[in-house]
PDB file of C-alpha atoms in Angstrom:
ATOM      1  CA  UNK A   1     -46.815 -29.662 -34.680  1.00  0.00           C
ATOM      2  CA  UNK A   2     -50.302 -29.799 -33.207  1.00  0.00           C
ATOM      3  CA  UNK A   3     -51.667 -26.381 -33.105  1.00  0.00           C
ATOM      4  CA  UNK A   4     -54.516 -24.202 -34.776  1.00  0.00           C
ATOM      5  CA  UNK A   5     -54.269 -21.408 -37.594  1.00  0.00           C
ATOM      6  CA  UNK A   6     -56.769 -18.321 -37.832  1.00  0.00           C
ATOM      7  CA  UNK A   7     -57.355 -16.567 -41.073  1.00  0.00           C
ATOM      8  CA  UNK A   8     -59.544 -14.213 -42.336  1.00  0.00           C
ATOM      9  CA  UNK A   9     -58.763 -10.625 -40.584  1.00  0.00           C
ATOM     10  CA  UNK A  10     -58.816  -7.299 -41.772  1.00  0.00           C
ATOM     11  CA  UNK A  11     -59.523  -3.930 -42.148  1.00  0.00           C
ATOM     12  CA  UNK A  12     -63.066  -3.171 -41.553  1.00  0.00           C
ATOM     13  CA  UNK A  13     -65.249  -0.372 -41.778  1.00  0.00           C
ATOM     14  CA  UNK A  14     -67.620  -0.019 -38.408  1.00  0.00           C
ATOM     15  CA  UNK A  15     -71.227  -1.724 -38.644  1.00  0.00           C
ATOM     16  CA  UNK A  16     -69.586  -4.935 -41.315  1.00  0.00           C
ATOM     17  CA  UNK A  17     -68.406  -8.170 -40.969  1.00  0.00           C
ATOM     18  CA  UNK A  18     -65.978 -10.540 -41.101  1.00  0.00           C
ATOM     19  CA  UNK A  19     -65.935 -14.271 -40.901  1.00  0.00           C
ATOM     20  CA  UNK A  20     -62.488 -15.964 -38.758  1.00  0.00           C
ATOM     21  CA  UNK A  21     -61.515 -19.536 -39.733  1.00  0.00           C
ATOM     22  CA  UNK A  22     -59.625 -21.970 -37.107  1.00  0.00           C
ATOM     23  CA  UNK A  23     -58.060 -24.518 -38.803  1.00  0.00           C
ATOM     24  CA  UNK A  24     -56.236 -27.709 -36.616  1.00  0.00           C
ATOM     25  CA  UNK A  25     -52.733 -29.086 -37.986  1.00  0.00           C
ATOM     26  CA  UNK A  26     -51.792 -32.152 -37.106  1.00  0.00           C
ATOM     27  CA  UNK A  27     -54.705 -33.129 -34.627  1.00  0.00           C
ATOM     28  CA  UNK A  28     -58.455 -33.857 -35.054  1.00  0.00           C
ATOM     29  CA  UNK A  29     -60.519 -31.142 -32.947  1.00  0.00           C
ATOM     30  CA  UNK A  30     -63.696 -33.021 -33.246  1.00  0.00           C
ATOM     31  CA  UNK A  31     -63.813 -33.722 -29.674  1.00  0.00           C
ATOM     32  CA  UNK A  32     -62.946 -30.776 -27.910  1.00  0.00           C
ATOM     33  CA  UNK A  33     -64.413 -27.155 -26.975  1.00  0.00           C
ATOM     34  CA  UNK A  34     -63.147 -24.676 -29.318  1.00  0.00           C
ATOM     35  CA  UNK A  35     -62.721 -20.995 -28.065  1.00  0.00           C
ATOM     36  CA  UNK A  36     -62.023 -17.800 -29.840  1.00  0.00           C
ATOM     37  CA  UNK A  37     -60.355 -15.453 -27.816  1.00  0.00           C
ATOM     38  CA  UNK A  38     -59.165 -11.758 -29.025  1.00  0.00           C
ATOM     39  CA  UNK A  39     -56.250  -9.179 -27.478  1.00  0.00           C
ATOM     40  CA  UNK A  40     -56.284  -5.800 -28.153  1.00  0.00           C
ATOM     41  CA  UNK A  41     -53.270  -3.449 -27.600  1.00  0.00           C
ATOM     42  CA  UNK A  42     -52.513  -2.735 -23.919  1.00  0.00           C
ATOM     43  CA  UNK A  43     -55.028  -5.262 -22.313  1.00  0.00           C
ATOM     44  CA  UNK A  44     -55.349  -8.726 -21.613  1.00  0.00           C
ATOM     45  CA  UNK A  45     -56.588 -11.564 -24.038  1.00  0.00           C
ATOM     46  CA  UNK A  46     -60.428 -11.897 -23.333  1.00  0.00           C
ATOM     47  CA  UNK A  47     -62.361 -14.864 -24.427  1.00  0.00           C
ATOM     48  CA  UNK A  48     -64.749 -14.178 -27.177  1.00  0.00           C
ATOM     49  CA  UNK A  49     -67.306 -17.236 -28.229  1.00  0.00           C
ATOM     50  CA  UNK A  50     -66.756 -20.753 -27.408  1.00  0.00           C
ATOM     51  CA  UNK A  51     -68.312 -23.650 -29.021  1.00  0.00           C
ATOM     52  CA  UNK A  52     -68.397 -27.504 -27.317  1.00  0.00           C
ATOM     53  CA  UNK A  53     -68.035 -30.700 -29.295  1.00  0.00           C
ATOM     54  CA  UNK A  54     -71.847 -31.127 -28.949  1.00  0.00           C
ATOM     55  CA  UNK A  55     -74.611 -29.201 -30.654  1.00  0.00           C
ATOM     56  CA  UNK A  56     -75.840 -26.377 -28.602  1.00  0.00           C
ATOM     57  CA  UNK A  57     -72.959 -26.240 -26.143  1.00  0.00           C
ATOM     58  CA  UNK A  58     -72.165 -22.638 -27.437  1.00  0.00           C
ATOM     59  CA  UNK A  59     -70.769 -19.172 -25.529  1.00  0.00           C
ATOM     60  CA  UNK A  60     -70.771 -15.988 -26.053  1.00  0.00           C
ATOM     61  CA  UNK A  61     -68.999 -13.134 -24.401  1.00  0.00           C
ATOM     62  CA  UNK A  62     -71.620 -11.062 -23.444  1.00  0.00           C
ATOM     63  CA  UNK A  63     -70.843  -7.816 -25.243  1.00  0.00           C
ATOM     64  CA  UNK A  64     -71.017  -9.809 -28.833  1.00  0.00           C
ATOM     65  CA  UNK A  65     -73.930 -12.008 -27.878  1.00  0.00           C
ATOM     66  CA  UNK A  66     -76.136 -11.196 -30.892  1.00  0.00           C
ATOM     67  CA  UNK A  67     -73.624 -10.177 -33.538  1.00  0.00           C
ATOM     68  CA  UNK A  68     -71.486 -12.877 -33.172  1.00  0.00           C
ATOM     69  CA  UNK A  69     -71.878 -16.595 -34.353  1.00  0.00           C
ATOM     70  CA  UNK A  70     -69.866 -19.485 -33.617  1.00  0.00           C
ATOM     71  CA  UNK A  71     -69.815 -23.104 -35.749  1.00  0.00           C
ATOM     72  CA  UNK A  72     -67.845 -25.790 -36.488  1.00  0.00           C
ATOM     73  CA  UNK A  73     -67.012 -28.266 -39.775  1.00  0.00           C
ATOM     74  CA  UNK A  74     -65.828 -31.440 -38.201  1.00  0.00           C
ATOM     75  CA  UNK A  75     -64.935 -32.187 -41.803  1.00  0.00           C
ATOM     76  CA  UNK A  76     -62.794 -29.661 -42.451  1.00  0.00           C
ATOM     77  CA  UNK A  77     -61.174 -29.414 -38.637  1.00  0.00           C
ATOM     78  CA  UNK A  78     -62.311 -25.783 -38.738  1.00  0.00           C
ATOM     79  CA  UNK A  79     -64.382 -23.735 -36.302  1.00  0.00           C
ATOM     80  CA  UNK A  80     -65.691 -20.129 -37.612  1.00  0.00           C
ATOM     81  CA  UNK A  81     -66.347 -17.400 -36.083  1.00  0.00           C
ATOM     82  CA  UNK A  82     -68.884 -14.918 -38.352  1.00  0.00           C
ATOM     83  CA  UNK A  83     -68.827 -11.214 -36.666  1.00  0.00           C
ATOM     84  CA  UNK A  84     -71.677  -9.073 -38.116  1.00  0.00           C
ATOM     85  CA  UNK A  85     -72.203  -5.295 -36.962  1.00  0.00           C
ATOM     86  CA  UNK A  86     -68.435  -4.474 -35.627  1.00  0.00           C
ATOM     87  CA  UNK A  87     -67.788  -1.708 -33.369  1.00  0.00           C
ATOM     88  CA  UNK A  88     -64.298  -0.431 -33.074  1.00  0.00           C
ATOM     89  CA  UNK A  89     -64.105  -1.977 -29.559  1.00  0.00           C
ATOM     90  CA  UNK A  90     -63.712  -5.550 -31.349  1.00  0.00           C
ATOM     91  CA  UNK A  91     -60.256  -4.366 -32.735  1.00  0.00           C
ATOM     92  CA  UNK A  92     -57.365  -6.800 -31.487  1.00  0.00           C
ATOM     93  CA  UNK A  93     -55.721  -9.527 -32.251  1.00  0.00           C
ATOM     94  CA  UNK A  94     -58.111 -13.153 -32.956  1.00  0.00           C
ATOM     95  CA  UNK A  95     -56.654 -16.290 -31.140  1.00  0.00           C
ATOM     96  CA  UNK A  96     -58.393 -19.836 -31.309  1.00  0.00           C
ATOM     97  CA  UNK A  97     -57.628 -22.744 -29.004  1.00  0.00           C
ATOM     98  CA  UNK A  98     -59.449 -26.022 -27.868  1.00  0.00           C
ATOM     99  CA  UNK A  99     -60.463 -27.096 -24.164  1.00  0.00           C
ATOM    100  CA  UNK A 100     -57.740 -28.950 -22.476  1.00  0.00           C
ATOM    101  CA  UNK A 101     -59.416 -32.133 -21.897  1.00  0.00           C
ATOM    102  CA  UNK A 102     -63.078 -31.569 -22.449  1.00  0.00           C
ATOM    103  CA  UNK A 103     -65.657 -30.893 -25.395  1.00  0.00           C
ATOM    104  CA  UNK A 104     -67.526 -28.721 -22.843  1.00  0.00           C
ATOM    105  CA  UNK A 105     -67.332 -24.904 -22.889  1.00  0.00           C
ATOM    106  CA  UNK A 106     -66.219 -23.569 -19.169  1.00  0.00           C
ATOM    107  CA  UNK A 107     -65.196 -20.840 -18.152  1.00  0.00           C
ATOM    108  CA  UNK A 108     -62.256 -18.167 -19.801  1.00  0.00           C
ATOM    109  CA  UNK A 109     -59.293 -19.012 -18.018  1.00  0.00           C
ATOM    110  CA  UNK A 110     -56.447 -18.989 -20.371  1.00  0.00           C
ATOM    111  CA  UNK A 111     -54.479 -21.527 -18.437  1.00  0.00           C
ATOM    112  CA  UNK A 112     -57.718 -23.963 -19.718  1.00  0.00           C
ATOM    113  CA  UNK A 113     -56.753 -23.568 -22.825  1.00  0.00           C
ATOM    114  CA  UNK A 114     -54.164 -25.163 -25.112  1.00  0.00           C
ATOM    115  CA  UNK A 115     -52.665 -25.219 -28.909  1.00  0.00           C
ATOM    116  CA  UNK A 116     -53.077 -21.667 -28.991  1.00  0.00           C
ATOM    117  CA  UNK A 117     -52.846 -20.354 -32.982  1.00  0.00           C
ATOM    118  CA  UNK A 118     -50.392 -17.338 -33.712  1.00  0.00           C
ATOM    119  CA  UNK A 119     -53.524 -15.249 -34.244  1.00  0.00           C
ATOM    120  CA  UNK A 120     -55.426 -13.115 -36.890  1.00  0.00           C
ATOM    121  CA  UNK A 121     -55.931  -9.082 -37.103  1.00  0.00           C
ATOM    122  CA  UNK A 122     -58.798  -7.429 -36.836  1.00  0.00           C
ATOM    123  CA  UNK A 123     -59.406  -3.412 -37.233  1.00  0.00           C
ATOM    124  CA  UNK A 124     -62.730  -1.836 -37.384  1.00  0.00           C
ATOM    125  CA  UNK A 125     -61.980   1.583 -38.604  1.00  0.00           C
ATOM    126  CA  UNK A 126     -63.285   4.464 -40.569  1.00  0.00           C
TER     127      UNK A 126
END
């Protein structure tokens, strides 16, 4: 089954950090965009960083731009997300998916993206 896995959520105190993994199975994501998107209870899944299948094709949401970084191991089929200074408004759920079609970063429409993972949980809480 072709689809991505997210690890590496928890519990997490406000102002620390966490680091996401997206792993492929089954596929080689080498040569797609590769979003993170996150959900939190009662409102819609929001995209989050994106990264493209060339260097410096990178996006950021603009309320993590600057505690947030984005990369990728082609090696390993993974893409990471590192989240430094957490606020309690990055709780929710952490998806991953690639860009149907393309190894460019767009725009956030869900319906753009595809092989969505079953997601990883994030609190920041004191």
């Amino acid at each position: 089954q072709l689809q991505f896995v997210e690890s590496g959520g928890g519990l997490v105190q406000p102002g620390g950090s966490l680091r996401l993994s997206c792993a492929s199975t089954g596929f080689t994501s080498d040569y797609y965009a590769i979003g993170w998107f996150r959900q939190a209870p009662g409102k819609e899944r929001e995209g989050v960083s994106c990264i493209g299948s060339s260097f410096g094709n990178n996006k950021y949401e603009d309320s993590v731009k600057g505690r947030f970084a984005i990369s990728r191991d082609n090696a390993k089929n993974t893409v990471y997300l590192q989240m430094n200074s957490l606020k309690p408004e990055d709780t929710g759920v952490y998806y991953c998916a690639r860009r149907r079609d393309s190894g460019l970063c767009g725009g956030w429409n869900l319906d753009d993206y595809v092989n969505w993972g079953q997601g990883t949980q994030v609190t920041v809480s004191s």
